[in-house]
mmCIF file of C-alpha atoms in Angstrom:
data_model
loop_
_atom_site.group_PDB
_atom_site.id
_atom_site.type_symbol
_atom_site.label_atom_id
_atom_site.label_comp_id
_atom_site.label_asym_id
_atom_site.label_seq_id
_atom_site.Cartn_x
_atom_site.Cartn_y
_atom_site.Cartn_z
ATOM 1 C CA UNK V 289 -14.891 18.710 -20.422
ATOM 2 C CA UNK V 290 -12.163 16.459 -19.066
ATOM 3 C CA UNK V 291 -12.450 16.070 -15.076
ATOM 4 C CA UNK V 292 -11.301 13.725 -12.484
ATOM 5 C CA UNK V 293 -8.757 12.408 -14.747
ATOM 6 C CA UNK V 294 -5.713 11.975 -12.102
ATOM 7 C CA UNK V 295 -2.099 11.769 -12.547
ATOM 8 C CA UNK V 296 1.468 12.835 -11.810
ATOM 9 C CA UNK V 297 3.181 15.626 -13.087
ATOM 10 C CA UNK V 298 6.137 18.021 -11.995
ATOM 11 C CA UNK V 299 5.876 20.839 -9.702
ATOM 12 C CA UNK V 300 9.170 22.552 -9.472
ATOM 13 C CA UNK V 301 8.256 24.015 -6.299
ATOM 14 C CA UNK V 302 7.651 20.821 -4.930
ATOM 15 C CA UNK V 303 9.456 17.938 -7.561
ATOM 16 C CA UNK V 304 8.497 15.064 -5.166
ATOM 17 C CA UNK V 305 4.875 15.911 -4.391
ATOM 18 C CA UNK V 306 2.824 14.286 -7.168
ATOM 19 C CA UNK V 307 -0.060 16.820 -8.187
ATOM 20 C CA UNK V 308 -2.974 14.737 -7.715
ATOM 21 C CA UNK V 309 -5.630 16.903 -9.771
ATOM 22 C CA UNK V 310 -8.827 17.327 -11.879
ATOM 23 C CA UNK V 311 -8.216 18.519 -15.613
ATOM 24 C CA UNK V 312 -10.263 20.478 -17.546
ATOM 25 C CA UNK V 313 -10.760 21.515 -21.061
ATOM 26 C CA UNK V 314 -13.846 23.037 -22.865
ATOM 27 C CA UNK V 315 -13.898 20.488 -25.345
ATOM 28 C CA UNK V 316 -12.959 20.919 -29.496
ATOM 29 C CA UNK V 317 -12.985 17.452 -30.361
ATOM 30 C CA UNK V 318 -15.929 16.964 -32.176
ATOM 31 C CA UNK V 319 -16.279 12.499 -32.058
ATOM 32 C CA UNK V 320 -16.655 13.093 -28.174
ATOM 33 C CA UNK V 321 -19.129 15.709 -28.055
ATOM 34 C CA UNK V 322 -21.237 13.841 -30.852
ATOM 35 C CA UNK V 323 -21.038 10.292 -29.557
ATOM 36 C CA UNK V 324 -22.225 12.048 -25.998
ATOM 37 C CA UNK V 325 -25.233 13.516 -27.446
ATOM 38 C CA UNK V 326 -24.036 16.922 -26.525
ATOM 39 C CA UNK V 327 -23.531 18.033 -29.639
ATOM 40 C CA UNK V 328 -20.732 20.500 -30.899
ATOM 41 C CA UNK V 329 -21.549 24.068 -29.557
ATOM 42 C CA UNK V 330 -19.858 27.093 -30.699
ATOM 43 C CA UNK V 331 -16.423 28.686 -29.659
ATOM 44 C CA UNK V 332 -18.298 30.973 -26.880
ATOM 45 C CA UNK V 333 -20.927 29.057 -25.833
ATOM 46 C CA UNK V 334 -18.599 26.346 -25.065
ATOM 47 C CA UNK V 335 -16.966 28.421 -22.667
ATOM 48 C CA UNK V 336 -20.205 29.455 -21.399
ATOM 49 C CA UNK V 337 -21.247 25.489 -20.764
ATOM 50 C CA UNK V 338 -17.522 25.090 -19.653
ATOM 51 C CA UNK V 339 -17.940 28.018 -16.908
ATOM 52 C CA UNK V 340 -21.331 26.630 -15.552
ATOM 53 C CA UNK V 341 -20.107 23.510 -15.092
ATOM 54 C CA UNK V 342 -17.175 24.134 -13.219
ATOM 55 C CA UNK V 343 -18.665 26.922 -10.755
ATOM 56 C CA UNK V 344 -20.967 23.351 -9.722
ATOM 57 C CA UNK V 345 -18.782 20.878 -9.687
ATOM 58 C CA UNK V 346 -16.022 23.476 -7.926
ATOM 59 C CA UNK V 347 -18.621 23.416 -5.384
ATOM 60 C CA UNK V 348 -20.153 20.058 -5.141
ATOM 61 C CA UNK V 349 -16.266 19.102 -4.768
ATOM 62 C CA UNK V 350 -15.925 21.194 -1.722
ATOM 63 C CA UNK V 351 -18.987 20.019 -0.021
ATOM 64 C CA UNK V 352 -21.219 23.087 -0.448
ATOM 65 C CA UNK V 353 -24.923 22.671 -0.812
ATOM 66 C CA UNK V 354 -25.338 23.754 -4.231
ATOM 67 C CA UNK V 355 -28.221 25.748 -5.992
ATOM 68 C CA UNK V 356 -27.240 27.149 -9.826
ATOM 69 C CA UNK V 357 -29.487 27.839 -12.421
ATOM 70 C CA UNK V 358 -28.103 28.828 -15.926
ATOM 71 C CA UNK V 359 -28.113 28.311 -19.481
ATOM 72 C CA UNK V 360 -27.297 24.960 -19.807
ATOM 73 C CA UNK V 361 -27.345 23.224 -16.135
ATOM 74 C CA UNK V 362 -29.886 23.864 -13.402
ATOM 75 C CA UNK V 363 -29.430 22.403 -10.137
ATOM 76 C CA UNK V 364 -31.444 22.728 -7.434
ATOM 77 C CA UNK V 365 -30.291 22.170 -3.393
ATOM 78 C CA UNK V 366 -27.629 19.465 -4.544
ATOM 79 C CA UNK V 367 -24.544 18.091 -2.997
ATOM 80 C CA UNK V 368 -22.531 15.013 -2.601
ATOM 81 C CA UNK V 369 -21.596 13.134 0.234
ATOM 82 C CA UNK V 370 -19.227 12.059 1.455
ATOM 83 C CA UNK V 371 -16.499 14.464 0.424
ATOM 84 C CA UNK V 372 -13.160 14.553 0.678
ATOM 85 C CA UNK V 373 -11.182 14.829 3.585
ATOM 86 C CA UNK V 374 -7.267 15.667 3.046
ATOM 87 C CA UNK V 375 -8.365 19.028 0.881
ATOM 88 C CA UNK V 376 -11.328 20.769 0.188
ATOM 89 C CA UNK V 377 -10.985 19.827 -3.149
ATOM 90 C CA UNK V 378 -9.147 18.787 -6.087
ATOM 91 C CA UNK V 379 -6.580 21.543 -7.794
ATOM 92 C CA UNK V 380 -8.468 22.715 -10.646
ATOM 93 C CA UNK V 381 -6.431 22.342 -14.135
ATOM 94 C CA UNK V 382 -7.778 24.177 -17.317
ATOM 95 C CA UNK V 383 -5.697 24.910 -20.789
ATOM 96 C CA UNK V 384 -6.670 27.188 -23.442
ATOM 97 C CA UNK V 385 -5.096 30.577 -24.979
ATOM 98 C CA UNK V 386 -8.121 31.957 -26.164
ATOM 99 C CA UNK V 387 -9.871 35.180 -24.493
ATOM 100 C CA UNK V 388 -12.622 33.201 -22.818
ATOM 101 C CA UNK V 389 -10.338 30.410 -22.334
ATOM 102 C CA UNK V 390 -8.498 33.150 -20.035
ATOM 103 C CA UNK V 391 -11.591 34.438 -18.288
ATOM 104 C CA UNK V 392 -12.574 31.284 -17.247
ATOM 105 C CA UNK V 393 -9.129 30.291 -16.060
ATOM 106 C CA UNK V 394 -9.047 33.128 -14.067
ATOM 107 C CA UNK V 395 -12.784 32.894 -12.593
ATOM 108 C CA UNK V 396 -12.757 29.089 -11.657
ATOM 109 C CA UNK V 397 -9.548 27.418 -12.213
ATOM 110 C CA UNK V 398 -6.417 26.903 -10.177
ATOM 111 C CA UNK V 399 -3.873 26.171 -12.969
ATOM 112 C CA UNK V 400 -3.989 27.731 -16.330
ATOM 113 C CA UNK V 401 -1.702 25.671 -18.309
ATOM 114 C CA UNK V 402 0.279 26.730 -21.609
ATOM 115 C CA UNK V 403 1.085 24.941 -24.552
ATOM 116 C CA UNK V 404 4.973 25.371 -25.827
ATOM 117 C CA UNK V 405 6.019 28.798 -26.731
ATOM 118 C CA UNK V 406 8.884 31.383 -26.649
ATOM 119 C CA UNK V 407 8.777 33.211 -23.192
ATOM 120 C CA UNK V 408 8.261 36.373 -24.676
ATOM 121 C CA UNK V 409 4.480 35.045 -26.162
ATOM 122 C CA UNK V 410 3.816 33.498 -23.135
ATOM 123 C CA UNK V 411 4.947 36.770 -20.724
ATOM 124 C CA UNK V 412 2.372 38.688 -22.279
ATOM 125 C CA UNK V 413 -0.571 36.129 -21.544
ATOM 126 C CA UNK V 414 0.516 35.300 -18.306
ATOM 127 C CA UNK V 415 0.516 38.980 -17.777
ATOM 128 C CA UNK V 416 -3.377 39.551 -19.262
ATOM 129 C CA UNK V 417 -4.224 36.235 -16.989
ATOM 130 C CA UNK V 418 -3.106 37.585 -13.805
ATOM 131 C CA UNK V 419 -4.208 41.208 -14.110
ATOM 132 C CA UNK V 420 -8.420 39.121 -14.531
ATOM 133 C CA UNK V 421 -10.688 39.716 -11.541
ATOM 134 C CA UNK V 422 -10.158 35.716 -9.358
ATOM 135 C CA UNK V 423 -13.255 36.603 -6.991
ATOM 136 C CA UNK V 424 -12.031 35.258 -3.563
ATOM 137 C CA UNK V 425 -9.753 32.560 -5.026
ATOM 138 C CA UNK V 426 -5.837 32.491 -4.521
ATOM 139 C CA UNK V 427 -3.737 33.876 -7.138
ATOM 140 C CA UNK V 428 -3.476 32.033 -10.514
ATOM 141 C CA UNK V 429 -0.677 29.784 -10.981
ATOM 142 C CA UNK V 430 0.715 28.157 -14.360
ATOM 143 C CA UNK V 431 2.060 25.071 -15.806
ATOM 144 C CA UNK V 432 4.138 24.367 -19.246
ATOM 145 C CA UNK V 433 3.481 22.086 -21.601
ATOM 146 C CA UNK V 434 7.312 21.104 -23.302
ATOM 147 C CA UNK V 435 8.996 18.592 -24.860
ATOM 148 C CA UNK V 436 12.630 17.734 -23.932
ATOM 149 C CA UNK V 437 15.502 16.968 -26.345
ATOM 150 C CA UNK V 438 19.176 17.232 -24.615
ATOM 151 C CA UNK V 439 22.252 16.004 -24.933
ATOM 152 C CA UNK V 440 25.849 15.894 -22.692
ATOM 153 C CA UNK V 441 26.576 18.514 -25.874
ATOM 154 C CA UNK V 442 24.602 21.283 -27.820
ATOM 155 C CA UNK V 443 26.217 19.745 -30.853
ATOM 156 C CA UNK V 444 24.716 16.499 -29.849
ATOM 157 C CA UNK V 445 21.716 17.942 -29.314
ATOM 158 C CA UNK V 446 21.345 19.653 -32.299
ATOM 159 C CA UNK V 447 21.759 16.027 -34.169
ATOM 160 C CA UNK V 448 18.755 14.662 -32.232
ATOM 161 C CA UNK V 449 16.693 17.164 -32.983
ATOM 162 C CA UNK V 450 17.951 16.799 -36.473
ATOM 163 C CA UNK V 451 16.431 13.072 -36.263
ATOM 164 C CA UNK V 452 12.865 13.991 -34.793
ATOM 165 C CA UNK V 453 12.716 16.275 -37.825
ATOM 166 C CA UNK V 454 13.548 13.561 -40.003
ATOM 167 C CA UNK V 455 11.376 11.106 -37.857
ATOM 168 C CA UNK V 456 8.411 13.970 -38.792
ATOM 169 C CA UNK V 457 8.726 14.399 -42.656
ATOM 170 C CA UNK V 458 8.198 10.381 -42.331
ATOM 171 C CA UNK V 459 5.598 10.577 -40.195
ATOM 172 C CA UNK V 460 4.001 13.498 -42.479
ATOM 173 C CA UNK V 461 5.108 11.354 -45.620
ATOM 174 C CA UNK V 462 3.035 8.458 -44.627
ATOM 175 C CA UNK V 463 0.043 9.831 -42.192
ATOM 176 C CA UNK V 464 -0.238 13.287 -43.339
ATOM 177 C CA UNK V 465 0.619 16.127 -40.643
ATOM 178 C CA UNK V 466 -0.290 15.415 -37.450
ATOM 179 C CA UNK V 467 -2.521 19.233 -37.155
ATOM 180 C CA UNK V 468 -4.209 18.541 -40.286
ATOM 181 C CA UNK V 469 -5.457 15.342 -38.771
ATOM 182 C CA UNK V 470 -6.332 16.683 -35.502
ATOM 183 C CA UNK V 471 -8.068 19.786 -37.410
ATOM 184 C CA UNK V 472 -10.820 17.421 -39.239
ATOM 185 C CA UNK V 473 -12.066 16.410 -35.932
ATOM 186 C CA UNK V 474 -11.920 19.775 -34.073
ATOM 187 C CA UNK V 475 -13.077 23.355 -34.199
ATOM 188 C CA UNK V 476 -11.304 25.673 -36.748
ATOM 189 C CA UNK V 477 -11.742 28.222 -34.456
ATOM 190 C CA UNK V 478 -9.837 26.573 -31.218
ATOM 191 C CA UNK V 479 -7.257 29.157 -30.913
ATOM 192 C CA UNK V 480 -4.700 25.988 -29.939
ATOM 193 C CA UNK V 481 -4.854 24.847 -33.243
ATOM 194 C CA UNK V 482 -4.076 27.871 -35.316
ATOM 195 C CA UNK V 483 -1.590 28.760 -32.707
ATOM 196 C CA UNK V 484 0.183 25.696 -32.925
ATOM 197 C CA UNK V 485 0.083 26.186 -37.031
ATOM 198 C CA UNK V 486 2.305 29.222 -36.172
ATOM 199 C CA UNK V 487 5.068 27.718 -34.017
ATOM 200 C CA UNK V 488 7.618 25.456 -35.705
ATOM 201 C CA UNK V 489 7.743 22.218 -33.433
ATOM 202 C CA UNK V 490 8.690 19.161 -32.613
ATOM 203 C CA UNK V 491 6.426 16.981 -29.877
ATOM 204 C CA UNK V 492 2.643 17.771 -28.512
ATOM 205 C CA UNK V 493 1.025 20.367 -27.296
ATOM 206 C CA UNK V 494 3.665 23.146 -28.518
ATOM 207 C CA UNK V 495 6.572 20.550 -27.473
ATOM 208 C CA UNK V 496 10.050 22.170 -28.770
ATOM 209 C CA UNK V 497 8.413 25.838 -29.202
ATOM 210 C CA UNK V 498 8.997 25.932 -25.355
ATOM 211 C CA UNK V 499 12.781 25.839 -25.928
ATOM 212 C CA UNK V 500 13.905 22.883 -23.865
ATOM 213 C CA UNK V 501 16.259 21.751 -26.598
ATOM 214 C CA UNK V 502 20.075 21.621 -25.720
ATOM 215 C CA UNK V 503 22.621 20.503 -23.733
ATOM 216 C CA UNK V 504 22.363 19.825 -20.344
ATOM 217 C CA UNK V 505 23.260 22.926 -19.048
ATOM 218 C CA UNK V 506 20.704 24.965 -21.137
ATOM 219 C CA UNK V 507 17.999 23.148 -20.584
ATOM 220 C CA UNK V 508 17.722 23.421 -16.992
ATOM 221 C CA UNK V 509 19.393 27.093 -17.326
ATOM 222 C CA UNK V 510 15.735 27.399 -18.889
ATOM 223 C CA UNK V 511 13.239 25.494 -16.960
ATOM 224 C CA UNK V 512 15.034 28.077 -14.378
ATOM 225 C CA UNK V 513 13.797 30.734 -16.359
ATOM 226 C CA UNK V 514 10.537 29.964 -17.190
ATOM 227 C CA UNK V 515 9.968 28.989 -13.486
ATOM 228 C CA UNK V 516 11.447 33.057 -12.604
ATOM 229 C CA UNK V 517 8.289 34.196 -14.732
ATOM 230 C CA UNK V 518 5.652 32.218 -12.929
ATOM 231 C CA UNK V 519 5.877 28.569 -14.469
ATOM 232 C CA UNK V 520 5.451 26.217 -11.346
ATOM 233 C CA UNK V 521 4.691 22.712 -12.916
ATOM 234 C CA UNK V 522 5.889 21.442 -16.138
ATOM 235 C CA UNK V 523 4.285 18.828 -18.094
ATOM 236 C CA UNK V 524 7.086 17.118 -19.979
ATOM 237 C CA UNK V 525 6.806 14.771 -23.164
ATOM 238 C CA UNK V 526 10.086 12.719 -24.043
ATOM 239 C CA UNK V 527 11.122 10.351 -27.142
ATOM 240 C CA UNK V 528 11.970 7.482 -26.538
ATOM 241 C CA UNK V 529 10.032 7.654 -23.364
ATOM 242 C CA UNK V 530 11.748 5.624 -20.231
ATOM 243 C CA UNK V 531 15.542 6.536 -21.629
ATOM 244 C CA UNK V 532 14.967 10.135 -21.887
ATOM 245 C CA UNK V 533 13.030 10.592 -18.813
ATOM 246 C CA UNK V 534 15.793 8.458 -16.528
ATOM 247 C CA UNK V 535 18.671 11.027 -18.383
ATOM 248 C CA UNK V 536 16.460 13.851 -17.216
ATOM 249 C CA UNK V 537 16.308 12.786 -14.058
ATOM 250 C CA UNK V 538 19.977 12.183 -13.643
ATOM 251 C CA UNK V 539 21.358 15.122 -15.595
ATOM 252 C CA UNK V 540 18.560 17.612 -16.174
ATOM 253 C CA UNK V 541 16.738 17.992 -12.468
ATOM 254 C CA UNK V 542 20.171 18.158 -10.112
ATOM 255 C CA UNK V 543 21.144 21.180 -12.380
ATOM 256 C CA UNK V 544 17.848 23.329 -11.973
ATOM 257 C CA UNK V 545 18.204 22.087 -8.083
ATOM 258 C CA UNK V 546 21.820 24.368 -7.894
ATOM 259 C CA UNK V 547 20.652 26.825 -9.999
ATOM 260 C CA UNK V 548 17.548 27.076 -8.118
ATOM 261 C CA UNK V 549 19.381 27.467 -4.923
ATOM 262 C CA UNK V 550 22.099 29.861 -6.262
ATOM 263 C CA UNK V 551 18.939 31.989 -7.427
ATOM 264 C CA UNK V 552 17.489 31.900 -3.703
ATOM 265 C CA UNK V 553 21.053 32.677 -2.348
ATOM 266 C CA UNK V 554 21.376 35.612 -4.476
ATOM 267 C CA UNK V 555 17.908 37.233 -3.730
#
């Protein structure tokens, strides 16, 4: 699992309110789980282990006394003190496509995040997500995983994409493809990984498959879009880093401001 791990991303809801959060992931990298001593479980019991520990730590975060007894953890009359006291707790992140990966977004987490797709894919998971039992919790929101590549043109930005292709086959030339490597040290059957194996792309976690390629224009046209079918933060990756974030920031985010508005001005 990955928790407490804290940092800033984009909620388009609220762009200048950094999400301050805990992330979680039922782990597939097999160093980590071996150098822990917990060993590499299989594709359902992980999410079992994954579910047990976050319906305690959910818990102990809020302050509740806390008694659980399952298959892997058993805790008896526990809690921590002092908790917070600006939120109950922190927002729950989790990412995963996978059936139980879905279940357990819907049963303990706050966020279910997606790695890049096409909208239509991702429509019909958000749709299975939301329609899960949440057992007292507010309704399920989602986050994007993307990576940018725009341009003042589309022709422009068709050339730089051009590049991070060519900046790939060197990469794949001299490393080997980057999901190959990943794939000796994780689980064949992550459903990430053979997902990701099926969508052409440039960038991690999905990164182009999400569509933010073109100019200007487009790409906020579709951050719009993807925010109209539930999308609330986005979790951006950019090449070269600092110059493509600042041009986002000056071109991309006043854009999907207007069009944002327009949209609220027209409903």
């Amino acid at each position: 699992m990955w928790a407490n791990v804290h940092g800033t991303m984009a909620a388009l809801s609220h762009p200048d309110d950094p999400v301050n959060a805990s992330w979680s992931r039922v782990r597939w990298w097999v160093p980590d789980l071996e150098r822990s001593g917990i060993g590499m479980l299989e594709h359902g019991d992980r999410y079992v282990y994954g579910a047990e520990w976050l319906r305690i730590v959910r818990r102990l975060l809020a302050g509740e006394r806390t008694t659980f007894h399952g298959k892997y953890f058993h805790v008896d009359d526990f809690h921590l003190h002092p908790t917070g006291t600006h939120r109950t707790r922190p927002r729950i992140y989790l990412g995963g496509e996978s059936g139980p990966a879905r279940d357990l977004a819907a049963a303990e987490a706050d966020v279910l995040f997606l790695n890049g797709q096409a909208p239509e894919e991702a429509v019909t998971l958000l749709t299975d997500v939301r329609r899960r039992p949440r057992h007292g919790l507010d309704p399920i929101r989602f986050g994007l995983a993307a990576f940018v590549v725009t341009a003042p043109t589309q022709r422009e930005a068709a050339e730089l994409l051009d590049y991070h292709w060519e900046l790939n086959a060197r990469d794949r030339a001299g490393d080997g493809d980057t999901i190959d490597r990943f794939s000796r040290d994780t689980d064949p059957a992550s459903v990430m990984w053979q997902r990701l194996r099926e969508r052409p792309h440039i960038g991690p976690n999905g990164g182009t498959a999400a569509g933010l390629v073109g100019d200007y224009d487009t790409v906020a046209q579709r951050i719009v879009e993807w925010h109209r079918l539930g999308i609330e933060t986005f979790m951006l990756a950019f090449q070269p880093f600092e110059a493509e974030m600042q041009r986002f920031a000056a071109e991309i985010l006043p854009r999907v401001q207007v069009l944002s508005q327009r949209a609220e001005v027209a409903v």
